[in-house]
C-alpha atoms as one frame of an Amber mdcrd trajectory, in Angstrom:
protein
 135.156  81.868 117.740 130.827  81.656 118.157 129.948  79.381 115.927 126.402
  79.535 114.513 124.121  76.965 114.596 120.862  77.284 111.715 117.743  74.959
 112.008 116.131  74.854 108.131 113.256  73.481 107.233 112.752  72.765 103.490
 109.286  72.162 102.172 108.442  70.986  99.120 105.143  70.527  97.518 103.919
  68.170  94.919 101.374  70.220  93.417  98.907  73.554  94.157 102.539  76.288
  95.050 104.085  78.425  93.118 107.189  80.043  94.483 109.147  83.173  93.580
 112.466  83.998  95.113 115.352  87.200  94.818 117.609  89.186  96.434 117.392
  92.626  96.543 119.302  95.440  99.269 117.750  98.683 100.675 120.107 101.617
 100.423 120.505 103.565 103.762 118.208 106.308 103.347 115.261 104.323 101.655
 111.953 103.109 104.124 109.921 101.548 101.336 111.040  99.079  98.295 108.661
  97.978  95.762 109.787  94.652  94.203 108.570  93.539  90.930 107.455  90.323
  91.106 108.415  87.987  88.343 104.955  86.980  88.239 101.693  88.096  88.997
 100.170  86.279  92.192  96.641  86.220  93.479  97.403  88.469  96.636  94.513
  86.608  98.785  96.762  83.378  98.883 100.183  84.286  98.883 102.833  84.688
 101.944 105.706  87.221 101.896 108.854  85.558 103.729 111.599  88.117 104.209
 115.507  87.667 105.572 117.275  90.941 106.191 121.352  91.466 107.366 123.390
  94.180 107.591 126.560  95.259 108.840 124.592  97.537 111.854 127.042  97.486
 114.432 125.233  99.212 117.317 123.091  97.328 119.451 120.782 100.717 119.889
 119.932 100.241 116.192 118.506  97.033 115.028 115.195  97.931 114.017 116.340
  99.236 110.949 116.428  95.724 109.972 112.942  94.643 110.296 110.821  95.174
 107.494 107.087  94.681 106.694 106.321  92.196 103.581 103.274  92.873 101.779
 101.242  93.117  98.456 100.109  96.307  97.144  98.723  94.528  93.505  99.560
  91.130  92.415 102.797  91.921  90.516 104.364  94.373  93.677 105.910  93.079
  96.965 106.245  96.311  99.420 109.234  96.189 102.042 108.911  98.383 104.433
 110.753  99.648 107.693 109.583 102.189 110.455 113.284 103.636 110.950 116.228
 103.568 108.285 119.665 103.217 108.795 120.474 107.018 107.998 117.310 107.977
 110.792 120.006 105.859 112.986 123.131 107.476 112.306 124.327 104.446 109.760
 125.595 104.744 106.077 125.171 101.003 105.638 122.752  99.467 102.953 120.918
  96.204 104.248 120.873  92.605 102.028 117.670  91.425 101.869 116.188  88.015
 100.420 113.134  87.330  99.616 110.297  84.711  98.852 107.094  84.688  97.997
 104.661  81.587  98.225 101.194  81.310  96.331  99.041  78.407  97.517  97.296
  77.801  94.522  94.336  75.696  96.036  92.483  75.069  98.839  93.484  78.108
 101.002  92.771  81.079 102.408  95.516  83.888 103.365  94.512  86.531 105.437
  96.317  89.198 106.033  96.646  92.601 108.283  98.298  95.136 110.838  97.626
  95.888 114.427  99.797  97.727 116.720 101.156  97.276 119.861 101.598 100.460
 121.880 104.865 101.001 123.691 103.761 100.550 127.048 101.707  97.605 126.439
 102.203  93.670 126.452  99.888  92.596 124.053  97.360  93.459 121.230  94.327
  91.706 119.512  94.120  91.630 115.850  90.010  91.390 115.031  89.513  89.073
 111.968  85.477  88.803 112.019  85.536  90.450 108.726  86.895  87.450 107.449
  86.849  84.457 110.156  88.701  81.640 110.012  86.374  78.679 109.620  88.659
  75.806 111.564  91.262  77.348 113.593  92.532  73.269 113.611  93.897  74.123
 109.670  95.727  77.585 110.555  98.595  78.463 111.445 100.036  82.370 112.401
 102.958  83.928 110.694 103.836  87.019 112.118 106.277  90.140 111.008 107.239
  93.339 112.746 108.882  96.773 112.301 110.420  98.761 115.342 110.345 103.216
 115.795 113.375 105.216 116.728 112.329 104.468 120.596 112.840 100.663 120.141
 116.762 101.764 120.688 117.955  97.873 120.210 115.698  96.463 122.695 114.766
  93.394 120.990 112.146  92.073 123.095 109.903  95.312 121.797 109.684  94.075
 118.316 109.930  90.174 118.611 106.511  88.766 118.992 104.746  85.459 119.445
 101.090  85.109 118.910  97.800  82.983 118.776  94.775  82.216 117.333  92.190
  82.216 120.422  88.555  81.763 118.010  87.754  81.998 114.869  87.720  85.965
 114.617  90.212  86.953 116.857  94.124  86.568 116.806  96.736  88.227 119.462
 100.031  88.815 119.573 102.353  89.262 122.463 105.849  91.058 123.310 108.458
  88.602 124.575
């Protein structure tokens, strides 16, 4: 009787992308998956873009599906969650798709972790060890995993974020 409304955005590029695409699930009990990618990338310009559902019925629980997209080598995407669904008192296994884009040309990905401490509103991410060079050309992605003490509030793991210079990014809390 709530019907969902979805907003999609399809991009397509002539030339310069390569894209690789799956579905995978995480078993209750599991807090890292390593995917084999079905090609190698060059890690320093590709994106990890990562959907997650699950039958988590609790509002107290919905951390367990976030999960952290990254690279370890250029053949491995690493999913990662702080909390799984067993830590939360749920036998369920999570469906999970994935992409992965590769800019081929003409970019730059950079990529890294910061924390936000419980008790705090924001948190500044420094990027002088490799600046941007026109913050006019960049745009911010960000992903984030929730603890045990999230307990379904939302607004401690969903996060917007800018780029204030050239070496410095920051992300807030809702």
């Amino acid at each position: 009787t709530r019907p969902a409304q979805v907003t999609y955005t399809v991009i397509e590029f002539v030339d310069g992308v390569n894209v690789q695409r799956g579905l995978s699930s995480m078993t209750e009990t599991l807090l890292v998956k390593n995917i084999n990618l079905p090609a190698t990338i060059t890690t320093s310009k590709a994106v990890p873009i990562i959907n997650c559902r699950g039958l988590i019925t609790t509002q107290g629980d919905t951390e367990v599906l976030t999960l952290l997209g990254t690279f370890p080598d250029a053949s491995t995407l690493k999913l990662e969650r702080l909390r799984s669904a067993s830590q939360a008192g749920i036998t369920r296994t999570i469906n999970i798709t994935w992409q992965v884009v590769e800019f081929l040309t003409d970019v730059t990905v950079k990529t890294g972790t910061t924390t936000i401490a419980y008790n705090a509103f924001s948190a500044t991410a420094d990027i002088t060890a490799t600046p941007i060079a026109d913050v006019t050309k960049a745009f911010l992605m960000l992903t984030s995993s929730g603890q045990s003490a999230i307990n379904g509030v939302d607004e401690q793991i969903h996060f917007r974020g800018t780029i204030g210079r050239h070496d410095t990014g920051t992300g807030f809390r809702h």
